[in-house]
PDB file of C-alpha atoms in Angstrom:
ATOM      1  CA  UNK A   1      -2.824   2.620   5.152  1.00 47.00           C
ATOM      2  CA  UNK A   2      -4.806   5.656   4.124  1.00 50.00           C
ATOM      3  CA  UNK A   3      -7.854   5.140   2.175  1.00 76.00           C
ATOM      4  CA  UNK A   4      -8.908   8.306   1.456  1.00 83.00           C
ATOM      5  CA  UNK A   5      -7.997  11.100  -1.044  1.00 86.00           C
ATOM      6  CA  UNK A   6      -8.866  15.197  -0.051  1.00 89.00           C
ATOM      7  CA  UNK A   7      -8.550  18.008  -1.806  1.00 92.00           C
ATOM      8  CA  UNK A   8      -9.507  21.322  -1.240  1.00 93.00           C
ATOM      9  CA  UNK A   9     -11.331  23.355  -3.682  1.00 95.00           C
ATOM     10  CA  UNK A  10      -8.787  26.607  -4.653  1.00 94.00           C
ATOM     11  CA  UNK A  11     -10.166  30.256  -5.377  1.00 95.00           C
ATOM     12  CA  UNK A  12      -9.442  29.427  -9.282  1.00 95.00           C
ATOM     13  CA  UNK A  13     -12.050  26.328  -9.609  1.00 95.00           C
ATOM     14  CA  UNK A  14     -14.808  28.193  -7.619  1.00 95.00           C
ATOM     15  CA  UNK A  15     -17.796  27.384  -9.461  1.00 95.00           C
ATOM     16  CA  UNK A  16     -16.838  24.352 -11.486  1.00 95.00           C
ATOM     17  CA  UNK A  17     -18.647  21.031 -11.238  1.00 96.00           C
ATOM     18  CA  UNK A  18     -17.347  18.574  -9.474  1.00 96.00           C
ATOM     19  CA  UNK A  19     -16.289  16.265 -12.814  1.00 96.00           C
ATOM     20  CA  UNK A  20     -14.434  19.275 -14.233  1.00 96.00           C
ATOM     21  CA  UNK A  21     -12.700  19.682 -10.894  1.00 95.00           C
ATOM     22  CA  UNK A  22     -11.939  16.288 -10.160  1.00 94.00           C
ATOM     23  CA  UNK A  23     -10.836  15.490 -13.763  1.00 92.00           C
ATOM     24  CA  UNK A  24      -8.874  18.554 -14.726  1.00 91.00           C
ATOM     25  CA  UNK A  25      -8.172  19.626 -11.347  1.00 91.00           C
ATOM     26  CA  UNK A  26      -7.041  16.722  -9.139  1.00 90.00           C
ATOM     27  CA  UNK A  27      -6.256  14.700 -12.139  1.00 88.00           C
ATOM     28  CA  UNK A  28      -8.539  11.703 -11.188  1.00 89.00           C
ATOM     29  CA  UNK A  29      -9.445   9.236 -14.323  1.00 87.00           C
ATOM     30  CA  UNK A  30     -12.920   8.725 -15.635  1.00 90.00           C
ATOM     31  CA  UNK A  31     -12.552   5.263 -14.782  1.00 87.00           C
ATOM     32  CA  UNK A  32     -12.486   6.002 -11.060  1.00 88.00           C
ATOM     33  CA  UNK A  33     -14.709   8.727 -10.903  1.00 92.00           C
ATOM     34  CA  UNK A  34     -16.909   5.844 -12.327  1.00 91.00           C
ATOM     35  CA  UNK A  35     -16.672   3.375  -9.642  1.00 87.00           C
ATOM     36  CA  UNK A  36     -16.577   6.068  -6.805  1.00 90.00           C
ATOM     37  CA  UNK A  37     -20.206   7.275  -8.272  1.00 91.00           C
ATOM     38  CA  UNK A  38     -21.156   3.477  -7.408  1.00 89.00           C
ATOM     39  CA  UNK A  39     -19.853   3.574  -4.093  1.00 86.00           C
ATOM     40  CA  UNK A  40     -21.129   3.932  -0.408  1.00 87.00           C
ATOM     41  CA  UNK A  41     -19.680   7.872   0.328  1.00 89.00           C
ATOM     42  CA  UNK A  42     -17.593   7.347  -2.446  1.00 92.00           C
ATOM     43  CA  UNK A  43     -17.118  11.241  -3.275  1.00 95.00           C
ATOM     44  CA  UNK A  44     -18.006  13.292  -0.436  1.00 95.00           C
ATOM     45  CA  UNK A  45     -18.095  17.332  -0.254  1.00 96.00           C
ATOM     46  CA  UNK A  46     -17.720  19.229   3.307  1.00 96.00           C
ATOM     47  CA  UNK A  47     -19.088  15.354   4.918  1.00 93.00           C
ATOM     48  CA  UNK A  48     -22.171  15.080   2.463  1.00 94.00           C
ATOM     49  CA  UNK A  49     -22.556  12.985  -0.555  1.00 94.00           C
ATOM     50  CA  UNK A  50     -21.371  15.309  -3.535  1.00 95.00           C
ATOM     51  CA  UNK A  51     -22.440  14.680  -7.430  1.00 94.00           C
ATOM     52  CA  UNK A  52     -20.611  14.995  -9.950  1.00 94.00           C
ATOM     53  CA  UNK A  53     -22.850  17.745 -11.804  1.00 95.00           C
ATOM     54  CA  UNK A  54     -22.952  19.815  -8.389  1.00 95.00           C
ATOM     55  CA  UNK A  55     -21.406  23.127  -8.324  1.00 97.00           C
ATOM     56  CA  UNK A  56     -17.905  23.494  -6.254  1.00 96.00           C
ATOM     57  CA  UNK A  57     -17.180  26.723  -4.046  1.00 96.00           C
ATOM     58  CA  UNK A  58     -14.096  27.818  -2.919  1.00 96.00           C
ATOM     59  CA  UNK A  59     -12.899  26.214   0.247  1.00 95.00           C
ATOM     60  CA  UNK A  60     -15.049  22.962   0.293  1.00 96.00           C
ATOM     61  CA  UNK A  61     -13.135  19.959   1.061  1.00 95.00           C
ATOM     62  CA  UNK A  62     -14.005  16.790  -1.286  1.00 95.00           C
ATOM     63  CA  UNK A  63     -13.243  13.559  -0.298  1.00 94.00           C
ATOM     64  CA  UNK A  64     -12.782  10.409  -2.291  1.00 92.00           C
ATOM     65  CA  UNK A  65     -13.216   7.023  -1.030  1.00 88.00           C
ATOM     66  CA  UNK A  66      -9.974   5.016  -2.471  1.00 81.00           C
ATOM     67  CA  UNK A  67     -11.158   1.567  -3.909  1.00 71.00           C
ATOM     68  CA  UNK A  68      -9.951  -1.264  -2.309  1.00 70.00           C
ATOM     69  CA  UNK A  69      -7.913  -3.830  -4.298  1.00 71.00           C
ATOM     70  CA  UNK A  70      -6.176  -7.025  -3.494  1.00 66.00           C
ATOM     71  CA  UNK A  71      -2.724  -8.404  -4.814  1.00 69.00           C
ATOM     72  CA  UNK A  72      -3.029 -11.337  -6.547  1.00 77.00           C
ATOM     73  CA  UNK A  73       0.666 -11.942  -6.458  1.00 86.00           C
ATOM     74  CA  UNK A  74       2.000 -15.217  -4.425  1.00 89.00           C
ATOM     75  CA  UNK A  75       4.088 -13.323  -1.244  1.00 87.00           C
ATOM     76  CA  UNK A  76       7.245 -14.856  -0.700  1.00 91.00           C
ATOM     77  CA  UNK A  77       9.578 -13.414   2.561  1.00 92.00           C
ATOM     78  CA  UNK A  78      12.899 -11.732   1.091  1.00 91.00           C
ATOM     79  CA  UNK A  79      14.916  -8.970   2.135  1.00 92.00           C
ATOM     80  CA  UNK A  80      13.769  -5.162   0.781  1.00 95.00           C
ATOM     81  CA  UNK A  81      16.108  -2.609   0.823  1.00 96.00           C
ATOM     82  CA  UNK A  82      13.496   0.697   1.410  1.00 97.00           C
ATOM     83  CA  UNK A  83      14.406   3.286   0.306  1.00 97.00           C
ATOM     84  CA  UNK A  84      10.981   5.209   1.116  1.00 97.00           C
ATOM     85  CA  UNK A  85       7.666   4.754   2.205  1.00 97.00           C
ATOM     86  CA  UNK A  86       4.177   6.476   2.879  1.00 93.00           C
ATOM     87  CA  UNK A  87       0.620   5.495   2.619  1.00 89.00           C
ATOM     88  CA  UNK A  88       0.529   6.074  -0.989  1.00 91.00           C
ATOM     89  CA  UNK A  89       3.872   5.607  -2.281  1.00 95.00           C
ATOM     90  CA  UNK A  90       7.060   2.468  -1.420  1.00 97.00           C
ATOM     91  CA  UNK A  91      10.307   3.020  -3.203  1.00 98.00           C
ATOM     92  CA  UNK A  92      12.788  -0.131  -3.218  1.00 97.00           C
ATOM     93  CA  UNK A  93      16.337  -0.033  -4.138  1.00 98.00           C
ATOM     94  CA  UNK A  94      16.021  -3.585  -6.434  1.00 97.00           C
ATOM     95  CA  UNK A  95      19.436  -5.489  -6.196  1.00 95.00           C
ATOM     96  CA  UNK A  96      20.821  -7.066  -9.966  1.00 94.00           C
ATOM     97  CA  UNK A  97      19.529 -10.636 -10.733  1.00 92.00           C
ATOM     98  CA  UNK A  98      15.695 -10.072  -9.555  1.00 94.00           C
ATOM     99  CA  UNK A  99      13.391  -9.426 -12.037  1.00 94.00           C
ATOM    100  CA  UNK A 100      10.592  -6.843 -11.572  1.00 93.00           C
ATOM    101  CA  UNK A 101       7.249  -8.853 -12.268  1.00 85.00           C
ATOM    102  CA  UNK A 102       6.613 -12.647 -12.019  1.00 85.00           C
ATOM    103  CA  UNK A 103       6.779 -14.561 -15.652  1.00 76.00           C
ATOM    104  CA  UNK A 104       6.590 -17.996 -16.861  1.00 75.00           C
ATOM    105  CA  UNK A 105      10.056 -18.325 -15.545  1.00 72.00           C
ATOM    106  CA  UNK A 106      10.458 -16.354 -12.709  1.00 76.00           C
ATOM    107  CA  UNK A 107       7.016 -16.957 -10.581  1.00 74.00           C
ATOM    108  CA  UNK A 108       8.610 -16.704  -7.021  1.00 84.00           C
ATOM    109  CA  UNK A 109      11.703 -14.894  -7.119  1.00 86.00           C
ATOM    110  CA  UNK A 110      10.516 -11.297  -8.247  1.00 94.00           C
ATOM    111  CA  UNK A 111      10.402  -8.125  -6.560  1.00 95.00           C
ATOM    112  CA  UNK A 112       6.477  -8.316  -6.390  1.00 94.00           C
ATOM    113  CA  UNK A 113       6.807 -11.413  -4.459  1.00 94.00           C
ATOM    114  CA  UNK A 114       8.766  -9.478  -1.781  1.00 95.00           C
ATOM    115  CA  UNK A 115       6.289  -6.653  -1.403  1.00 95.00           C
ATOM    116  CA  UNK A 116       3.494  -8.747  -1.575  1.00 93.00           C
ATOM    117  CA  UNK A 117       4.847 -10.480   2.027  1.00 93.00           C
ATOM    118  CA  UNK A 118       6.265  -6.969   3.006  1.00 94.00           C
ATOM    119  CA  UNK A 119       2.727  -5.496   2.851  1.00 92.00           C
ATOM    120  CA  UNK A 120       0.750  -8.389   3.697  1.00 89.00           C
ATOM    121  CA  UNK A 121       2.817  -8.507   6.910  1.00 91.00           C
ATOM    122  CA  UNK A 122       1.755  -4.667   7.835  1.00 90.00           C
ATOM    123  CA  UNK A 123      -1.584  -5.971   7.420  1.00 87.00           C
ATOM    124  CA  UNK A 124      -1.992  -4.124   3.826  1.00 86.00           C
ATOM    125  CA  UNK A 125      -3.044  -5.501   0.732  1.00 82.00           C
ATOM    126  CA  UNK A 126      -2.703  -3.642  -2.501  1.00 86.00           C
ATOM    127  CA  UNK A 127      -2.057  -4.446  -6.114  1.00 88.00           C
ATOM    128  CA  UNK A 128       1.847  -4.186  -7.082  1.00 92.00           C
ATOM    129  CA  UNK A 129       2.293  -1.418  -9.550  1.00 92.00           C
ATOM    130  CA  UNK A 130       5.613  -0.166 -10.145  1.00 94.00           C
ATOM    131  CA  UNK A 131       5.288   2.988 -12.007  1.00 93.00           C
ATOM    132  CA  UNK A 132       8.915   2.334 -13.534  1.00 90.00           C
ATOM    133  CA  UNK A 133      10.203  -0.927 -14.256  1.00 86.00           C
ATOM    134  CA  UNK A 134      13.576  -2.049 -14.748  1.00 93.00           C
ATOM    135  CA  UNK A 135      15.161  -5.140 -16.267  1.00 91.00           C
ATOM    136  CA  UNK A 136      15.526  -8.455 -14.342  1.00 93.00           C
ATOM    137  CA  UNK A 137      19.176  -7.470 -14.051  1.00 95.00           C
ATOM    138  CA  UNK A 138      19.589  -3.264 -13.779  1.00 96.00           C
ATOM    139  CA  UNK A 139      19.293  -2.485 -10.173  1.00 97.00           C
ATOM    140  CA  UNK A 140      18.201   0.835  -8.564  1.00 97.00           C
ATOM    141  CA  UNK A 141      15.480   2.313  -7.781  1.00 98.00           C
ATOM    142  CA  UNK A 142      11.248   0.621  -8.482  1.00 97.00           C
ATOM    143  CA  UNK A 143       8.646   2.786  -6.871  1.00 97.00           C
ATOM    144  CA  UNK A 144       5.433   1.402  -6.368  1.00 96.00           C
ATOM    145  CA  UNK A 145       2.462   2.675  -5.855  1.00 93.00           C
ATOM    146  CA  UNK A 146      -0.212   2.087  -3.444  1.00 91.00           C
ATOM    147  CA  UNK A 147      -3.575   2.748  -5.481  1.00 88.00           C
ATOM    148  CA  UNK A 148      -4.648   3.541  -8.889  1.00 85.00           C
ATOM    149  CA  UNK A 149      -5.006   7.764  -8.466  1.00 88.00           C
ATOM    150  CA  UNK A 150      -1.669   7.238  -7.025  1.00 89.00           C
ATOM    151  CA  UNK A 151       0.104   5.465  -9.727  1.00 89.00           C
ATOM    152  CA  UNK A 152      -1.724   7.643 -12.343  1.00 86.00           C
ATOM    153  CA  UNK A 153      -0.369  10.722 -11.040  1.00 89.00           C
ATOM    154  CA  UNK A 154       2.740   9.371 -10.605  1.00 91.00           C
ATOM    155  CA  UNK A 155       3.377   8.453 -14.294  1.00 84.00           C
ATOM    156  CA  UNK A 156       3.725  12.258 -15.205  1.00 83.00           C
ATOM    157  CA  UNK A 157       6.036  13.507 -12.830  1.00 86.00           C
ATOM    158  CA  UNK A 158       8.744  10.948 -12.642  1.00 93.00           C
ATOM    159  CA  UNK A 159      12.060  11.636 -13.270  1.00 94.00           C
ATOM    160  CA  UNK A 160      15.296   9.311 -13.132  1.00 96.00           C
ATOM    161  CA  UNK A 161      18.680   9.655 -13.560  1.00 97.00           C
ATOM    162  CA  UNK A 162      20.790   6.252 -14.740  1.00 98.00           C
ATOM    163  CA  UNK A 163      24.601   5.488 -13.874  1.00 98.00           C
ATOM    164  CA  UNK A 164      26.265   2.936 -16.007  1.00 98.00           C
ATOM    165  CA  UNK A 165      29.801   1.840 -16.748  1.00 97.00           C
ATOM    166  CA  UNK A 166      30.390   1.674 -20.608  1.00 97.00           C
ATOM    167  CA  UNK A 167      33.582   0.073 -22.486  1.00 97.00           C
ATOM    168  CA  UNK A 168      36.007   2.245 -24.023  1.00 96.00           C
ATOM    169  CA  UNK A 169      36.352   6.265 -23.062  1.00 97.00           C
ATOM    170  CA  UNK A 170      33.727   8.656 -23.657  1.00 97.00           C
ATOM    171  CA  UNK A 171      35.456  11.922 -22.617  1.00 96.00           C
ATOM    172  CA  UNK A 172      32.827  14.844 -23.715  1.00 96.00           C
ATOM    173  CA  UNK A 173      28.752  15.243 -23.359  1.00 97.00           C
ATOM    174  CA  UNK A 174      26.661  13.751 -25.839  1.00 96.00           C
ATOM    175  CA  UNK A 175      23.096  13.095 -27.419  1.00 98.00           C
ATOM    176  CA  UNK A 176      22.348   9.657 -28.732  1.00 97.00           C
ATOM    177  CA  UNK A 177      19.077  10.263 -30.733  1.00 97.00           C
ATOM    178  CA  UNK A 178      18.328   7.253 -32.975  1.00 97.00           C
ATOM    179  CA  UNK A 179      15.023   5.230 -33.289  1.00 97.00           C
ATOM    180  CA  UNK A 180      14.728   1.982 -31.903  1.00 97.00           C
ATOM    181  CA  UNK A 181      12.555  -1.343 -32.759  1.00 95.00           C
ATOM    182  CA  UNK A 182      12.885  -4.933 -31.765  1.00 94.00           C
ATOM    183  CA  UNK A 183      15.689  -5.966 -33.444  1.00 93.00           C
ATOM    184  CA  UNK A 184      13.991  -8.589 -36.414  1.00 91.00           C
ATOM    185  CA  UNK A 185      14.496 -12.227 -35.501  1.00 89.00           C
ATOM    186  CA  UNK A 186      14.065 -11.621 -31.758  1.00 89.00           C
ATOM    187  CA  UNK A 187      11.292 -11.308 -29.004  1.00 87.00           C
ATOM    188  CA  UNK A 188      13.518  -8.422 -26.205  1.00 90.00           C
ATOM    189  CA  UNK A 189      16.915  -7.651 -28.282  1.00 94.00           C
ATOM    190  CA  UNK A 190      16.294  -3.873 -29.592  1.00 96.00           C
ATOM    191  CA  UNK A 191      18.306  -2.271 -32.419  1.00 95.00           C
ATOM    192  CA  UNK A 192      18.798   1.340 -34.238  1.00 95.00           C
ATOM    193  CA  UNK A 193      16.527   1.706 -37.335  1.00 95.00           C
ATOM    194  CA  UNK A 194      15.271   3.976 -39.873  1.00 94.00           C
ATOM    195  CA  UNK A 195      11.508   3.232 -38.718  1.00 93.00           C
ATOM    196  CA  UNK A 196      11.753   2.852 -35.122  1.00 94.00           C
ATOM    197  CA  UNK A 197      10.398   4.713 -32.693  1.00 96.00           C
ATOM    198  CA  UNK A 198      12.231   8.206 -31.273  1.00 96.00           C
ATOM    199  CA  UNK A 199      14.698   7.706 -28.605  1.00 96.00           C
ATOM    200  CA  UNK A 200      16.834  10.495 -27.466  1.00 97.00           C
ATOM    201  CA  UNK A 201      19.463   9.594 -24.728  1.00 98.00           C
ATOM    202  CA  UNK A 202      21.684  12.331 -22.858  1.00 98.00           C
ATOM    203  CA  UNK A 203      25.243  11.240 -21.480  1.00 98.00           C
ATOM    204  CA  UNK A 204      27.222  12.628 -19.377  1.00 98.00           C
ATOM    205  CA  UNK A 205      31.314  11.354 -17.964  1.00 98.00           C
ATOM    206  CA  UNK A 206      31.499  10.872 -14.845  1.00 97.00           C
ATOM    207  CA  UNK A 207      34.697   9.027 -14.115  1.00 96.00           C
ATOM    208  CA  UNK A 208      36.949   7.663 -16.558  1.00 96.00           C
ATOM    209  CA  UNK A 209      39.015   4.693 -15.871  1.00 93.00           C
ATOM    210  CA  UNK A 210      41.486   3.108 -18.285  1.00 91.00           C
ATOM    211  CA  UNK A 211      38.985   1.248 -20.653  1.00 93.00           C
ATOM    212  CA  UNK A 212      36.035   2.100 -19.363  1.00 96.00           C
ATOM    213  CA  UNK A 213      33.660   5.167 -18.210  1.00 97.00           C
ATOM    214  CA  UNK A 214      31.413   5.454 -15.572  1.00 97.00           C
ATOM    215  CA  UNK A 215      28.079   7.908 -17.121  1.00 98.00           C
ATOM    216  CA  UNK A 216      25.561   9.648 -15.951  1.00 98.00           C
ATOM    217  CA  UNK A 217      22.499   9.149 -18.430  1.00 98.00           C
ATOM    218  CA  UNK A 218      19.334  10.866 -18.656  1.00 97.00           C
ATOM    219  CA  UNK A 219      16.337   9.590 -20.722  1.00 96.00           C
ATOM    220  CA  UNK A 220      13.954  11.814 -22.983  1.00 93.00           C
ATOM    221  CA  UNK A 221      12.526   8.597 -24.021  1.00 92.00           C
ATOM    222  CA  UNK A 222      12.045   5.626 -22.162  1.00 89.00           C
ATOM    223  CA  UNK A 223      12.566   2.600 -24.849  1.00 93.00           C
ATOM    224  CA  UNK A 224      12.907  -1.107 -23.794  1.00 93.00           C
ATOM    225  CA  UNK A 225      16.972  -1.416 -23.198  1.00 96.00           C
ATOM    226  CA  UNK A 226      16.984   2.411 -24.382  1.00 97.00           C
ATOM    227  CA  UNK A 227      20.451   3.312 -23.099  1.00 97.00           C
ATOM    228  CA  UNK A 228      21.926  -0.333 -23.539  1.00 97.00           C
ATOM    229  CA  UNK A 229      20.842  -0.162 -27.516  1.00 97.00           C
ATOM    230  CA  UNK A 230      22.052   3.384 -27.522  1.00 98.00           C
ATOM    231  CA  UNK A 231      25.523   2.775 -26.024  1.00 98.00           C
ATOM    232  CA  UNK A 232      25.953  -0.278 -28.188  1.00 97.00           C
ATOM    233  CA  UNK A 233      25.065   1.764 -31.223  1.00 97.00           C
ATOM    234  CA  UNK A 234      28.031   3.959 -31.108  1.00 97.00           C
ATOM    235  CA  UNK A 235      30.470   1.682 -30.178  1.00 97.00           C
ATOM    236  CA  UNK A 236      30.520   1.831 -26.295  1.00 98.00           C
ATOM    237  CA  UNK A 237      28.214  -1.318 -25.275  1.00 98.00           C
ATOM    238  CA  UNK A 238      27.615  -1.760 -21.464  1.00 98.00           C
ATOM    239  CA  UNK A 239      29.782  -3.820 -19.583  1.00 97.00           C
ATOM    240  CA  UNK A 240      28.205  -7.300 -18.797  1.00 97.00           C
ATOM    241  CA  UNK A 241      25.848  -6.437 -21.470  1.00 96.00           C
ATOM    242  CA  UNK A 242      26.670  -9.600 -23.625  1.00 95.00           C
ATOM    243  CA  UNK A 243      23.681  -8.887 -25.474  1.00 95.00           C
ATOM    244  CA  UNK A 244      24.978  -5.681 -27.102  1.00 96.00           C
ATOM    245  CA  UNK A 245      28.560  -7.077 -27.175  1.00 95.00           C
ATOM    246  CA  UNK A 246      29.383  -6.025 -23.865  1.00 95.00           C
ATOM    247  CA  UNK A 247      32.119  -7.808 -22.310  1.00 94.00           C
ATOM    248  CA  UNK A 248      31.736 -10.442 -19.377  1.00 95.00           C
ATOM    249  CA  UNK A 249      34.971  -9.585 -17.580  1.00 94.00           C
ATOM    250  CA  UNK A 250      34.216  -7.304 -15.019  1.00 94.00           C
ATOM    251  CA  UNK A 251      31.140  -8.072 -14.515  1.00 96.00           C
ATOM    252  CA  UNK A 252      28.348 -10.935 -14.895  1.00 94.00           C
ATOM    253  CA  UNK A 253      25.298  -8.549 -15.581  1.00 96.00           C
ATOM    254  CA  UNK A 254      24.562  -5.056 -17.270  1.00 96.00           C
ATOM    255  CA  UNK A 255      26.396  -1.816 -15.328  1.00 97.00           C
ATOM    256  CA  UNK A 256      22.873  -0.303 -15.562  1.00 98.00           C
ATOM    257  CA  UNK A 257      21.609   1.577 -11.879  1.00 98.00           C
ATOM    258  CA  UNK A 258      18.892   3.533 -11.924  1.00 97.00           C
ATOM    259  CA  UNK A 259      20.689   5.550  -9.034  1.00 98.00           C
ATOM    260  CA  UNK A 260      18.154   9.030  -8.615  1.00 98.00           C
ATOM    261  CA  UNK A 261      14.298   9.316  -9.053  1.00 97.00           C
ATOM    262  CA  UNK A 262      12.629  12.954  -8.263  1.00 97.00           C
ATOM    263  CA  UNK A 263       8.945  12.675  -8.794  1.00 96.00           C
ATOM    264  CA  UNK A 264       6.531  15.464  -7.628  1.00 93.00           C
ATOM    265  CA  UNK A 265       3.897  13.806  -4.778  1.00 94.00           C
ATOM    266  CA  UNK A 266       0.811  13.402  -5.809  1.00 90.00           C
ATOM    267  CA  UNK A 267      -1.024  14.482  -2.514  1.00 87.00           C
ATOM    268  CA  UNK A 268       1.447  16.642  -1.133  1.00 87.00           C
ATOM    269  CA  UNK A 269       2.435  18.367  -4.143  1.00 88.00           C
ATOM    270  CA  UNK A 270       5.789  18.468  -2.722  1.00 93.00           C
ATOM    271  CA  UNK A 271       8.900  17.453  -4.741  1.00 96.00           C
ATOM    272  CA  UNK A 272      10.872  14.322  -3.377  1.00 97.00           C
ATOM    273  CA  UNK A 273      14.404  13.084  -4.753  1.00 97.00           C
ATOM    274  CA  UNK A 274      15.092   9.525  -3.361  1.00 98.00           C
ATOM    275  CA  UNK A 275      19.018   8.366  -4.181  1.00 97.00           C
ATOM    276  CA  UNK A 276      20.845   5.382  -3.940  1.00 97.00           C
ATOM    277  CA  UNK A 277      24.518   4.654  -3.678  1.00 96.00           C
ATOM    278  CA  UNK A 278      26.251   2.813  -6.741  1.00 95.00           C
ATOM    279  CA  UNK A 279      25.553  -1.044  -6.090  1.00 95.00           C
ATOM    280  CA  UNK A 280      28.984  -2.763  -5.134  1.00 95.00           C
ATOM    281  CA  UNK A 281      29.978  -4.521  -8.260  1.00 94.00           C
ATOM    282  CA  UNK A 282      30.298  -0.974 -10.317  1.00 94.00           C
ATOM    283  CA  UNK A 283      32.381  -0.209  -6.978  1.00 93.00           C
ATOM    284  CA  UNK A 284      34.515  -3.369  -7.532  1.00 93.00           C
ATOM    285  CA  UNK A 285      35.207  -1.592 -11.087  1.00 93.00           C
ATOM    286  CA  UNK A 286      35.787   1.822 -10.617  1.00 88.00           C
ATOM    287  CA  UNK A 287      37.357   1.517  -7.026  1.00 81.00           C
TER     288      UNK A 287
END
């Protein structure tokens, strides 16, 4: 795996230091800009140690040493389904029933334990940081990243787009925006309140069935159980969802799938859209 980040000083940053440029430019946090001071060739301009007072010119090429880090996470050999992969970046299409990050409860059976034995086995060892997390049972796509720079990067430019299958018929676009808060009386449950915090949830039919509808929902927010709160709030909770009243019938967890994520790369620059197809119990439904 690549341990090294390079950038190339543009026309427009001729004559900044190399803080401003590596802060405002390239986006790299104080924190690591910190440690990489402390380290052997940590920054590096044109092959020669570089400060971080030192005056940049157009076309030198800085290079930062990525710090190593080790996952602390027990590996345990599963199945991933990949969805995509680089040196600074894995994407994983999670299936329902795993949850994301090991608890008191689930220590061995999460999708960290996976990667840690999927990595480990490439002879790589990184900390597991999923930049978006999903619940134990909403499948779709995690992505993970690979370092620190990576996964701060990465936290600006994500975008996702959600597929669900609601009860009842929702035949027109629509905007749920209502605050949320954990609902009193409970530790995860969330419910609609005056003094929440802002939510704002776009949905969009996709297929309509005879009492249900499969959406297509896009977050401006991103709440804890946003869209399953939402949906239960105006009458349409999430099938399987038993903890917004969804019914059990068709399914035995939430018809949540986090289905498309676009993010822009944060070495590249380039955009990437990763999709996945609709997992086969919302298939079972709509089919």
């Amino acid at each position: 795996m690549e341990n090294k980040l390079a950038f190339t000083v543009p026309d427009h940053c001729d004559g900044m230091t190399a803080l401003t440029f590596l802060k405002k430019q390239c986006g790299v946090s104080t924190r690591m800009i910190t440690h990489l001071k402390r380290e052997k060739d940590g920054i590096l301009r044109n092959g020669t140690l570089l400060k971080t007072i030192d005056i940049l010119k157009t076309g030198d090429r800085v290079v930062l040493k990525i710090p190593k880090d080790n996952s602390s996470i027990v590996s345990v050999k599963g199945k991933l389904d990949i969805v995509y992969e680089d040196d600074y970046i894995l994407a994983v299409n999670k299936p329902p029933q795993m949850p994301v990050h090991p608890t008191k409860v689930h220590q061995l059976n999460t999708l960290a334990n996976t990667v840690a034995f999927y990595t480990q086995s490439k002879g790589e060892t990184y900390t597991f940081r999923a930049v978006n997390r999903l619940d134990k049972d909403t499948s779709g796509i995690v992505l993970i990243a690979k370092n620190a720079y990576t996964a701060s990067i990465l936290n600006k430019s994500v975008s996702k787009v959600y597929y669900c299958v609601c009860s009842g018929i929702i035949t027109e676009k629509l905007t749920v925006s209502k605050p949320i808060a954990i609902k009193e009386g409970h530790t995860i449950q969330r419910t609609v309140t005056a003094d929440g915090k802002p939510a704002v949830t776009h949905i969009e039919p996709v297929k309509i069935g005879d009492d249900y509808t499969l959406l297509r929902v896009i977050l401006e927010t991103g709440r804890t159980h946003q869209i399953r709160c939402h949906l239960s709030s105006i009458g349409h909770p999430l099938l399987g969802d038993d903890m917004y009243g969804g019914s059990l019938d068709k399914i035995n967890r939430q018809a949540l799938h986090c289905k498309t994520v676009t993010f822009i790369h944060p070495i590249t620059k380039n955009t990437v859209e990763l999709k996945t197809p609709l997992p086969d119990d919302f298939k079972r439904i709509i089919d």
